[in-house]
Structures are given as C-alpha cells and as structure tokens.
C-alpha cells in the first residue's frame, strides 16, 4: 500500500495532544513559515518535528537554528507518524494542495490566510477536513493583536454606541522582489488577498456580514508587478460603512484602525503607538537592529507575539475540543468578500451580497 | 502713493468660518470691516462688538453702504440671494463653501456676478495651506513620478445647528466636506472628477441629514480617489477634524496632514484633552488673496466655477448614496 492512501490512520486525539507538546510539521519555510516555526520551537506547548520546503537550503538553514527534520516532500513528513498538525505556509495558490494532503493523512491543519486563492478551493478544503475528521483553523491573526482585541471588547461593551464608520489600513513595502509569486495575481490574489483580507476579516468579526462593496486599485493594471494598492468601501448589514486600504507601495509596515460610533471614537495606529523607533542617519550603515536595518524602522515589542498567541489558542482548542475561533467556513466567508473586492476592482462595479454571504448575481 | 482702504461688508455670521475670516480682515493693513449684516440681532451685535464695527439687520442696508466687497457666510441655501444682491449692488463677493445647494443656484450666482462685472470667489482655504502647496510641488516632481491612487479624508465634528437641516444646508456631511478635497485635487492635478460612488449614513447623530460619507471617485487623469467626508469626530475630540491626503506614487508615498501642526493640551476641565494649533495656514492666505484681487482689480485665484465644479461632485455623491450606483459627473 502506498503511504498516500493512509486509510488506516486517525487524527491525533485531544488526550494525546494534551499529554505532550503538540508536534508540528511546518510546510513552507519562507517569511511566514519561518516566523511560525521559530515561535513554536520557543514554546513549551509545541515541538517542530518536520520542516517541509522544496527549497531545502532554506529549510536546512532554519533547521540549523531550531531543529527538526527537513524534506521537500509533504508525504514523507505526514506519513512519518511524528506529526499531529500541519502548518501550511505555502504560497496562497498552493494552500489547497497542502491542506488536502494533510487531511488525507488525518493530520490536523493550521492554514495561513487566505484559506485559498479561489472560493471553490476554500469550500472544498473545508469539506475535505470535515470529512476527514481533522480540525482546520485559518490564520486570521489580526483577531489576536492586542489593539484589535481591545477595540472589539469596547464594541461588545457598547462604549462607542452605534457604529457608523470604520477605517482600517495595512501598508507594506512591495513584496514581489522577495517572493515573485505575489506578483502573479492569479496565484496570490495581490495585495487584496495578502493584506486587505485582514481588514475584511477583522471587520466581519466586529460587524458581521457585508451587504455591498465597491473597490478600486492597481491589481489589474500594469503596475501590479511592481506596486499594488487597493481601497474598498464596504457596507455591512448593520449599516456600518468601512474603508479598507491595503498597500504594497510603501517603505515600512504600518496598520491603523479607527471606529466611530454614536457615543465615541477609538483609534489606533501602529506607527503612532510604536515604543521603539529606529532611524538611521544619512550615509551611516547600521547592523543588527530589525530586519531592515538600513531603513527607518519602528517597533512595538511584546511578550507574546500575536502569531504565537493564535497558535497557542489553536493548541488549546485541539487539547480541549473547543471550537477553533476561525474555522474553514468563517475563513471562506471572508475570502468570498475579498474576491468580490478584486472583481469590483477589475470590473468597476458595485457588488451586493446575499444574506448567506454569497455574491448576489447581477 | 497712499494705499486705498478696502471696505468689507460681512453678510451673516451663521457660518462660524465668518469669525476666522473677520479675524484675518481685522489684522490686515488697510482693510476695514465696515459693517456686519445679520438678521440674528444677538449674533450680529455680538460679533460687531468683537470686531469693533457696526451691526445692521438687513443685507440691503449693508449693500447700500460704501463698501467694495462682501463676505457671505450665511446658511448655504441663502448664498444665492445674498450673492446676487451683492452683485447687483456692484460688490465683489467672497462666498463660503459650498457655493450653493443646487447647480442652478450656483450657475445663476456666477451669471449674476459676470453680468454685474464683479468678481466671485469661492472660499476654499485648504488650497492655500502650506502643506497642500508643498504637496502640489512634490507630486509633480520627477522624484515622485506618476500619481497612482489617493486616499483622502476631511473628517470633522458635527457642527449641529442649521448644518444638520437639509432645508438650510442642502444636505449634511457629504455636501459640507466633499468640496474642500475635491477643490484641492482639481487644484493639484488640473483634473475633473468623472464619476463617483458614495455611501452615506446618519447613525452618528441620528438626525435627518447625513453625518457619515465615503466617496470613491475617479479623476479625469485616471487616478482613483477615496474621500471620507464624515462628521466622525465627537464633540470632545481634541481638535475640530482635519484634512489628510495619502498619495501613492510611482516612487514613493506622500502624506499630507494639513492641520497636524498642533500641541497636545490636557486640562482638568472638559474637554479634558485637546490638540491646539501651533500653526494652521490657509485662512489668512485665502482672505488676503481676495482682498488683493479687489484692491488691484486682478482676477481672484479661486472662481465661482471652481465652487460649482466641487458642488457637482458633492451632489452626485449624494445621488449615488441613494442609488447605490456609480454616478457620472456632468458639468453645467
Ligand atoms: N498571517 C500573516 O501575518 C501572514 C504574513 C505573511 C504571509 N502570510 C501567508 O503565508 C503564506 C506564505 O507567505 P510567505 O510570505 O511566507 O511566502 P514566501 O514566498 O516567503 O514562502 C513560501 C515558501 O513556500 C515554499 N514552497 C513553494 N512551493 C512549495 C511546494 N510545492 N512545497 C513545499 N514548499 C513550497 C517556498 O520555497 C517558500 O519558502 C501566504 O499564504 C501568505 O498569505 C501570512
């Protein structure tokens, strides 16, 4: 029997995972996979047993720092009997392939956002995991950032009253040079599926489902291989009007949120609230501070980084059987809105949604 | 050679911007506020006393006086009658924005001033702001390259009073705050707005007028723009609001925050925390440009047509917020 069949396998149980560190295979050891692997390796709740990447040099470098076996083959890692959870941090267009492989091997899955490139893939992946009896959580990490958690608490407490207008932005340097797959909108979904999906998901988490949207941006212009930038107007079913902005045109990463209601306004900007700022003098080359040590950098160091917090919550859910905070259905609803933003941008038209979250046909 | 004193009649203090304009006029050399006309006696007398001038109740009485020009700061819906009356009396006009509440009113104001041979200037102080002028230079420099997209904001506190009564203001936040940024963009790019999609609401104050607005529009040079026109700043917000433009360009990003030169001030009384201006430019430069044009007989730098073009966008945005469709902008 080929290891691919894996018919006799079963997912790791809550009791097993509660009795020892949860064993992860990190699939894709690039920017995001590398961060997750380091966070997991530094936690007593988890162990990184395998690092999977077709770029084995990259995976080997990481393994030298944090340990774990290296392979270019998911099947090798998944059939080793040493993996409870697959952490899928592959390019977005490959998420379905990774999640399906894990489900086939009856391995629980933490999949990076967006759940998939297409709505069809997202729906299929969610079903496949349900059928296989494995738990799927999608990494909508903004729900685990302290500032968004605090604002959500204020919303639930009613401090701001009836919410009228909200803005969110997520601003980044161009990423296409570092990872060329981002420049192919068909594979990555551009800046909307990489960055704006965070605002879409966070606002859905705060305000519920979207009724209507309109968007514009650069994703379908000749600029998209060098720069991308998108702005969307979202109207939620509760009447909240949202402005979402996402950018790959800047020199540093920044986020902001502003929520305005009948009783008040809450506002946060990562830049304004930074606790450590790095500003190189002209002509002087610094080493060793931040990843972009020769550029202006600002920081907000924390005790538990949000990317670790989301994985610790996932581990807790696996051990206790609690529902995960962002399952496949939830992530799919967010993706449908994000893909509609792309459609609106490409076709210059207003898009309306049905109550079930699906797109209203024009 | 002696400089001729320019004599100004201020027609109504219904719009609080009149206070700022009067402060500038009083500070300018060889300028006199000859009279304040206001049908609200308490208000008119109060400001006449403050600015050391006389008060009359009737516009006609003020226009019969020896004045060179007028500053119209009435409720929006009265801009038309006051401007046309001033034109017929041969007085140049500086009219508060929005120029009018309908396209017909605006075009008849422009026509009346043309016929009478007087100048009509729309009060758009933001294009005189130093950071906006610097932005204009910067976006056209080769280092910035092509402008790709813009996110703009003009959020403010709800002014209340007649501003929230559409019968007097012509709308709410959308008509109040669309025109400044549209004017700035027309000024910077020499382009017109071609189509607009907008959403608006009234949940902040729950009144009959809109108090929330988000516009998505395109300029004739192809640049897409978003514009927040909302009165989202609560009354105890540390500052009245602001004007910001985030301009995404070929070689970088420019952020203009026109009224951000402030210092933080915390008080033990309410409002407990405010941002106080260190230097806000725009109003003095705009008012003195008007006075210079009146004195020298030169063209005003911002015209009635500029006011009309911005108004057309605001009205189309209000229409879009009703239809939920992209609305084309047509020019009168
Ligand atoms: N939640 C967040 O904050 C966040 C941030 C960045 C990226 N992401 C998501 O993480 C995912 C990865 O993004 P990234 O920035 O790390 O990309 P990346 O290009 O840095 O890394 C992708 C890695 O996948 C490897 N890979 C490609 N094809 C493979 C295959 N068939 N088998 C095994 N490995 C393969 C590549 O060699 C590379 O190392 C994306 O879905 C992205 O949306 C999330």
Coordinates of N, CA and C in Angstrom, one line a residue, chain A residues 80-256:
Chain A
X80 N 5.2 10.1 8.5 CA 6.3 9.7 9.5 C 5.7 9.2 10.8
X81 N 4.5 9.5 11.1 CA 3.9 9.2 12.4 C 4.4 10.2 13.5
X82 N 5.0 11.2 13.1 CA 5.6 12.2 14.0 C 4.9 13.6 13.9
X83 N 3.8 13.6 13.3 CA 3.1 14.9 13.1 C 1.7 14.9 13.5
X84 N 1.3 15.8 14.4 CA -0.1 16.0 14.8 C -0.8 17.0 14.0
X85 N 0.0 18.1 13.7 CA -0.6 19.2 13.0 C 0.3 19.7 11.8
X86 N -0.3 19.9 10.7 CA 0.4 20.5 9.6 C 0.2 22.0 9.6
X87 N 1.2 22.8 9.6 CA 1.1 24.3 9.5 C 1.4 24.6 8.1
X88 N 0.4 25.0 7.3 CA 0.5 25.3 5.9 C 0.8 26.8 5.7
X89 N 2.1 27.1 5.3 CA 2.5 28.4 5.0 C 3.1 28.5 3.6
X90 N 2.4 27.8 2.7 CA 2.8 27.8 1.3 C 2.3 29.1 0.6
X91 N 2.8 29.4 -0.6 CA 2.1 30.4 -1.4 C 0.6 30.1 -1.5
X92 N -0.2 31.2 -1.5 CA -1.6 31.0 -1.4 C -2.3 30.0 -2.3
X93 N -1.8 30.1 -3.6 CA -2.4 29.2 -4.6 C -2.2 27.7 -4.3
X94 N -1.3 27.4 -3.4 CA -0.9 26.0 -3.1 C -1.6 25.5 -1.7
X95 N -2.3 26.4 -1.1 CA -2.9 26.1 0.2 C -3.8 24.8 0.1
X96 N -4.6 24.8 -1.0 CA -5.5 23.6 -1.1 C -4.7 22.3 -1.2
X97 N -3.6 22.3 -2.0 CA -2.8 21.1 -2.1 C -2.3 20.7 -0.8
X98 N -1.8 21.7 0.0 CA -1.2 21.3 1.3 C -2.3 20.8 2.3
X99 N -3.4 21.5 2.3 CA -4.5 21.1 3.3 C -5.0 19.7 2.9
X100 N -5.2 19.5 1.6 CA -5.7 18.2 1.2 C -4.8 17.1 1.6
X101 N -3.5 17.3 1.4 CA -2.5 16.3 1.7 C -2.6 16.0 3.2
X102 N -2.7 17.0 4.0 CA -2.7 16.8 5.5 C -4.0 16.0 5.8
X103 N -5.1 16.4 5.3 CA -6.4 15.8 5.6 C -6.4 14.3 5.2
X104 N -5.8 14.0 4.1 CA -5.7 12.7 3.6 C -4.9 11.8 4.6
X105 N -3.9 12.4 5.2 CA -3.1 11.7 6.2 C -3.7 11.8 7.6
X106 N -4.9 12.4 7.7 CA -5.6 12.5 9.0 C -4.8 13.4 10.0
X107 N -4.2 14.5 9.5 CA -3.5 15.4 10.3 C -4.2 16.7 10.4
X108 N -4.3 17.2 11.6 CA -5.0 18.5 11.8 C -4.2 19.6 11.1
X109 N -4.9 20.7 10.8 CA -4.3 21.7 9.9 C -4.5 23.1 10.5
X110 N -3.4 23.8 10.5 CA -3.4 25.3 10.7 C -3.0 25.8 9.3
X111 N -3.9 26.5 8.6 CA -3.6 27.0 7.3 C -3.4 28.5 7.4
X112 N -2.4 29.0 6.8 CA -2.2 30.5 6.7 C -3.4 31.1 5.9
X113 N -3.6 32.4 6.2 CA -4.6 33.1 5.5 C -4.0 33.6 4.1
X114 N -4.8 33.8 3.1 CA -6.2 33.5 3.0 C -6.3 32.0 2.8
X115 N -7.5 31.4 3.2 CA -7.6 30.0 3.2 C -7.2 29.4 1.8
X116 N -7.6 30.1 0.8 CA -7.2 29.7 -0.6 C -7.3 30.9 -1.5
X117 N -6.9 30.6 -2.7 CA -7.0 31.7 -3.7 C -8.4 31.8 -4.3
X118 N -9.1 30.7 -4.4 CA -10.5 30.8 -5.0 C -11.5 30.3 -4.0
X119 N -12.7 30.8 -4.1 CA -13.8 30.4 -3.3 C -14.1 28.9 -3.4
X120 N -14.0 28.4 -4.6 CA -14.3 27.0 -4.8 C -13.3 26.1 -4.0
X121 N -12.0 26.5 -4.1 CA -11.0 25.7 -3.3 C -11.3 25.8 -1.8
X122 N -11.7 27.0 -1.3 CA -11.9 27.2 0.1 C -13.1 26.3 0.6
X123 N -14.1 26.2 -0.2 CA -15.3 25.4 0.1 C -14.9 23.9 0.1
X124 N -14.2 23.5 -0.9 CA -13.7 22.1 -1.0 C -12.8 21.7 0.2
X125 N -11.9 22.6 0.5 CA -10.9 22.3 1.6 C -11.7 22.1 2.9
X126 N -12.6 23.0 3.2 CA -13.4 23.0 4.4 C -14.1 21.6 4.5
X127 N -14.7 21.2 3.4 CA -15.5 19.9 3.4 C -14.5 18.8 3.6
X128 N -13.4 18.8 2.9 CA -12.4 17.7 3.0 C -12.0 17.5 4.4
X129 N -11.7 18.6 5.1 CA -11.3 18.5 6.5 C -12.4 17.9 7.4
X130 N -13.6 18.4 7.2 CA -14.7 17.9 7.9 C -14.9 16.4 7.7
X131 N -14.8 16.0 6.4 CA -15.0 14.5 6.1 C -13.9 13.7 6.7
X132 N -12.6 14.3 6.8 CA -11.5 13.5 7.3 C -11.5 13.5 8.9
X133 N -12.4 14.4 9.5 CA -12.4 14.4 10.9 C -11.2 15.2 11.5
X134 N -10.5 16.0 10.7 CA -9.4 16.8 11.2 C -9.9 18.2 11.5
X135 N -9.2 18.9 12.5 CA -9.6 20.3 12.8 C -8.8 21.2 11.9
X136 N -9.5 22.2 11.3 CA -8.9 23.2 10.5 C -9.1 24.6 11.1
X137 N -8.0 25.3 11.3 CA -8.0 26.7 11.7 C -7.3 27.5 10.7
X138 N -7.8 28.7 10.4 CA -7.1 29.5 9.4 C -6.5 30.7 10.1
X139 N -5.3 31.1 9.7 CA -4.6 32.1 10.5 C -4.9 33.6 10.3
X140 N -6.2 33.9 10.6 CA -6.5 35.3 10.6 C -6.0 36.0 11.9
X141 N -4.8 36.3 11.8 CA -4.0 36.7 13.0 C -4.4 38.0 13.7
X142 N -5.0 38.9 12.9 CA -5.3 40.2 13.4 C -6.3 40.1 14.6
X143 N -7.1 39.1 14.6 CA -8.0 38.8 15.7 C -7.2 38.6 17.0
X144 N -5.9 38.4 16.9 CA -5.1 38.1 18.1 C -4.1 39.2 18.4
X145 N -4.3 40.3 17.7 CA -3.4 41.5 18.0 C -4.1 42.3 19.1
X146 N -3.4 42.6 20.2 CA -4.0 43.3 21.4 C -4.8 44.4 21.0
X147 N -4.4 45.3 20.1 CA -5.2 46.6 19.9 C -6.5 46.2 19.3
X148 N -6.6 45.2 18.4 CA -7.9 44.9 17.8 C -8.8 44.2 18.8
X149 N -8.1 43.4 19.7 CA -8.9 42.7 20.8 C -9.5 43.7 21.7
X150 N -8.7 44.7 22.1 CA -9.2 45.8 23.0 C -10.4 46.5 22.4
X151 N -10.3 46.9 21.1 CA -11.3 47.6 20.4 C -12.6 46.7 20.3
X152 N -12.4 45.5 20.0 CA -13.5 44.5 19.9 C -14.2 44.5 21.3
X153 N -13.4 44.5 22.4 CA -14.0 44.5 23.7 C -14.9 45.7 24.0
X154 N -14.3 46.9 23.5 CA -15.1 48.1 23.6 C -16.4 48.0 22.8
X155 N -16.3 47.4 21.7 CA -17.6 47.3 20.8 C -18.6 46.4 21.6
X156 N -18.1 45.3 22.2 CA -19.0 44.5 22.9 C -19.6 45.1 24.1
X157 N -18.8 46.0 24.7 CA -19.3 46.7 25.9 C -20.2 47.9 25.6
X158 N -20.2 48.2 24.3 CA -21.1 49.3 23.9 C -20.6 50.7 24.1
X159 N -19.3 50.8 24.5 CA -18.7 52.0 24.8 C -18.8 53.1 23.7
X160 N -18.8 52.6 22.4 CA -18.8 53.5 21.3 C -20.2 53.7 20.7
X161 N -21.2 53.1 21.3 CA -22.5 53.3 20.8 C -22.7 52.5 19.5
X162 N -23.6 53.1 18.7 CA -24.0 52.5 17.4 C -22.9 52.9 16.4
X163 N -22.3 51.9 15.8 CA -21.1 52.2 14.9 C -21.5 52.6 13.6
X164 N -20.9 53.7 13.1 CA -21.3 54.3 11.8 C -20.3 54.1 10.8
X165 N -19.0 54.3 11.2 CA -17.9 54.4 10.2 C -16.7 53.8 10.7
X166 N -16.0 53.0 9.9 CA -14.8 52.4 10.4 C -13.8 52.4 9.3
X167 N -12.5 52.6 9.7 CA -11.4 52.5 8.7 C -10.3 51.6 9.1
X168 N -9.8 50.9 8.2 CA -8.6 50.0 8.5 C -7.6 50.1 7.4
X169 N -6.3 50.2 7.8 CA -5.3 50.2 6.7 C -4.2 49.2 7.1
X170 N -3.6 48.7 6.0 CA -2.5 47.8 6.2 C -1.5 48.1 5.1
X171 N -0.4 48.6 5.4 CA 0.5 49.2 4.5 C 1.9 48.6 4.5
X172 N 2.4 48.2 3.4 CA 3.7 47.4 3.4 C 4.5 47.9 2.2
X173 N 5.8 47.6 2.3 CA 6.6 47.7 1.1 C 6.2 46.7 0.0
X174 N 6.6 46.9 -1.2 CA 6.3 45.9 -2.3 C 7.0 44.6 -1.9
X175 N 6.4 43.5 -2.1 CA 6.9 42.2 -1.7 C 7.3 41.3 -2.9
X176 N 7.1 41.8 -4.1 CA 7.3 41.0 -5.3 C 8.7 40.6 -5.5
X177 N 9.7 41.5 -5.1 CA 11.1 41.2 -5.3 C 11.5 40.0 -4.5
X178 N 11.1 40.0 -3.2 CA 11.4 39.0 -2.3 C 10.8 37.6 -2.7
X179 N 9.5 37.7 -3.0 CA 8.7 36.5 -3.3 C 7.9 36.7 -4.6
X180 N 8.5 36.4 -5.7 CA 7.9 36.7 -7.0 C 6.5 36.2 -7.2
X181 N 6.1 35.1 -6.5 CA 4.7 34.6 -6.7 C 3.6 35.6 -6.4
X182 N 4.0 36.6 -5.5 CA 3.0 37.6 -5.1 C 2.6 38.5 -6.3
X183 N 3.5 38.6 -7.3 CA 3.3 39.4 -8.5 C 2.2 38.8 -9.4
X184 N 2.0 37.5 -9.3 CA 1.0 36.9 -10.1 C -0.3 36.9 -9.4
X185 N -1.2 37.8 -9.8 CA -2.5 37.9 -9.1 C -3.3 36.6 -9.2
X186 N -3.1 35.8 -10.2 CA -3.8 34.6 -10.4 C -3.4 33.6 -9.2
X187 N -2.2 33.7 -8.8 CA -1.7 32.8 -7.7 C -1.9 33.4 -6.3
X188 N -1.7 34.7 -6.2 CA -1.6 35.3 -4.9 C -2.9 36.1 -4.5
X189 N -3.6 36.6 -5.5 CA -4.7 37.5 -5.3 C -4.2 38.9 -4.9
X190 N -2.9 39.2 -5.2 CA -2.4 40.5 -5.0 C -2.5 41.0 -3.6
X191 N -2.5 42.3 -3.4 CA -2.5 43.0 -2.1 C -3.8 42.7 -1.4
X192 N -4.9 42.5 -2.1 CA -6.2 42.3 -1.5 C -6.2 41.0 -0.7
X193 N -5.7 39.9 -1.3 CA -5.8 38.6 -0.6 C -4.6 38.5 0.4
X194 N -3.6 39.3 0.2 CA -2.5 39.2 1.2 C -2.8 40.1 2.4
X195 N -3.2 41.4 2.1 CA -3.3 42.3 3.2 C -4.7 42.7 3.5
X196 N -5.4 43.2 2.5 CA -6.8 43.7 2.8 C -7.7 42.6 3.4
X197 N -7.4 41.4 3.2 CA -8.2 40.3 3.8 C -8.2 40.4 5.3
X198 N -7.1 40.9 5.9 CA -7.1 41.1 7.3 C -8.1 42.1 7.8
X199 N -8.3 43.2 7.1 CA -9.3 44.2 7.5 C -10.7 43.6 7.2
X200 N -10.8 42.9 6.1 CA -12.1 42.4 5.8 C -12.5 41.4 6.9
X201 N -11.6 40.5 7.3 CA -11.9 39.5 8.3 C -12.1 40.2 9.7
X202 N -11.3 41.1 10.0 CA -11.4 41.8 11.3 C -12.8 42.5 11.4
X203 N -13.2 43.2 10.3 CA -14.4 43.9 10.3 C -15.6 43.0 10.3
X204 N -15.5 41.9 9.6 CA -16.6 40.9 9.7 C -16.7 40.3 11.1
X205 N -15.6 40.1 11.8 CA -15.5 39.7 13.2 C -16.2 40.7 14.1
X206 N -16.0 42.0 13.8 CA -16.6 43.1 14.6 C -18.0 43.4 14.2
X207 N -18.3 43.4 12.9 CA -19.6 44.0 12.5 C -20.5 43.0 11.8
X208 N -20.1 41.8 11.5 CA -20.9 40.8 10.8 C -20.7 40.8 9.3
X209 N -21.8 40.5 8.6 CA -21.6 40.2 7.2 C -21.7 41.5 6.4
X210 N -21.1 41.5 5.2 CA -21.1 42.6 4.3 C -22.3 42.5 3.4
X211 N -22.9 43.7 3.1 CA -24.1 43.8 2.2 C -23.7 44.2 0.8
X212 N -22.7 45.1 0.7 CA -22.4 45.7 -0.6 C -20.9 46.3 -0.5
X213 N -20.3 46.3 -1.7 CA -19.0 46.9 -1.7 C -18.6 47.4 -3.1
X214 N -17.6 48.3 -3.1 CA -17.1 48.8 -4.3 C -15.6 49.1 -4.0
X215 N -14.7 48.8 -5.0 CA -13.3 48.9 -4.8 C -12.6 49.4 -6.0
X216 N -11.4 50.0 -5.7 CA -10.5 50.3 -6.8 C -9.1 50.1 -6.4
X217 N -8.2 49.9 -7.4 CA -6.8 49.6 -7.1 C -6.0 49.3 -8.3
X218 N -4.8 48.8 -8.0 CA -3.8 48.6 -9.1 C -3.6 47.2 -9.5
X219 N -4.4 46.3 -8.9 CA -4.1 44.8 -9.1 C -4.2 44.4 -10.5
X220 N -5.1 45.1 -11.3 CA -5.3 44.6 -12.7 C -4.8 45.7 -13.6
X221 N -3.8 46.5 -13.1 CA -3.2 47.4 -14.0 C -1.8 46.9 -14.3
X222 N -1.1 47.6 -15.2 CA 0.3 47.2 -15.5 C 1.2 47.4 -14.3
X223 N 0.8 48.1 -13.3 CA 1.6 48.4 -12.1 C 1.8 47.2 -11.2
X224 N 0.9 46.2 -11.4 CA 0.8 45.2 -10.3 C 2.0 44.4 -10.1
X225 N 2.9 44.4 -11.0 CA 4.2 43.6 -10.8 C 5.2 44.3 -9.9
X226 N 5.0 45.7 -9.8 CA 5.9 46.5 -9.1 C 5.3 47.0 -7.8
X227 N 4.1 47.4 -7.9 CA 3.3 48.0 -6.8 C 1.9 47.5 -6.8
X228 N 1.3 47.4 -5.6 CA -0.1 47.1 -5.6 C -0.7 48.0 -4.5
X229 N -1.9 48.4 -4.7 CA -2.6 49.2 -3.8 C -4.1 49.1 -4.0
X230 N -4.8 49.0 -3.0 CA -6.3 48.8 -3.1 C -7.0 49.5 -2.0
X231 N -8.2 50.0 -2.4 CA -9.1 50.7 -1.5 C -10.5 50.1 -1.7
X232 N -11.2 49.8 -0.7 CA -12.5 49.3 -0.8 C -13.5 50.0 0.2
X233 N -14.7 50.2 -0.3 CA -15.8 50.7 0.5 C -16.7 49.5 0.8
X234 N -16.8 49.1 2.1 CA -17.7 48.0 2.4 C -18.8 48.5 3.3
X235 N -20.0 48.1 2.9 CA -21.2 48.5 3.8 C -21.7 47.2 4.4
X236 N -21.7 47.2 5.8 CA -22.1 46.0 6.5 C -23.6 45.9 6.6
X237 N -24.2 44.7 6.9 CA -25.6 44.6 7.1 C -26.1 45.4 8.2
X238 N -25.3 45.7 9.2 CA -25.7 46.5 10.4 C -25.6 48.0 10.0
X239 N -25.2 48.3 8.8 CA -25.2 49.7 8.4 C -23.8 50.4 8.5
X240 N -22.9 49.7 9.1 CA -21.5 50.3 9.3 C -20.9 50.4 7.9
X241 N -20.3 51.6 7.7 CA -19.6 51.8 6.4 C -18.1 51.7 6.7
X242 N -17.4 50.9 5.9 CA -16.0 50.7 6.2 C -15.1 51.1 5.0
X243 N -14.0 51.7 5.3 CA -12.9 52.0 4.3 C -11.8 51.1 4.6
X244 N -11.4 50.2 3.6 CA -10.3 49.3 3.8 C -9.2 49.7 2.8
X245 N -8.0 49.9 3.3 CA -6.9 50.2 2.4 C -5.7 49.2 2.6
X246 N -5.2 48.8 1.5 CA -4.1 47.8 1.6 C -3.0 48.3 0.6
X247 N -1.8 48.2 0.9 CA -0.7 48.7 0.0 C 0.6 47.9 0.0
X248 N 1.1 47.7 -1.2 CA 2.5 47.3 -1.4 C 3.2 48.4 -2.1
X249 N 3.2 49.6 -1.6 CA 3.8 50.8 -2.2 C 4.6 51.6 -1.3
X250 N 4.7 51.1 -0.1 CA 5.4 52.0 1.0 C 6.8 51.5 1.3
X251 N 7.4 52.1 2.3 CA 8.7 51.7 2.7 C 8.8 51.0 4.0
X252 N 7.7 51.0 4.8 CA 7.7 50.3 6.1 C 6.2 49.8 6.3
X253 N 6.1 48.8 7.2 CA 4.8 48.2 7.5 C 4.1 49.1 8.6
X254 N 2.9 49.3 8.3 CA 2.0 50.1 9.3 C 0.6 49.6 9.2
X255 N -0.1 49.7 10.3 CA -1.5 49.4 10.3 C -2.2 50.5 11.1
X256 N -3.5 50.6 10.8 CA -4.3 51.6 11.6 C -5.8 51.1 11.6

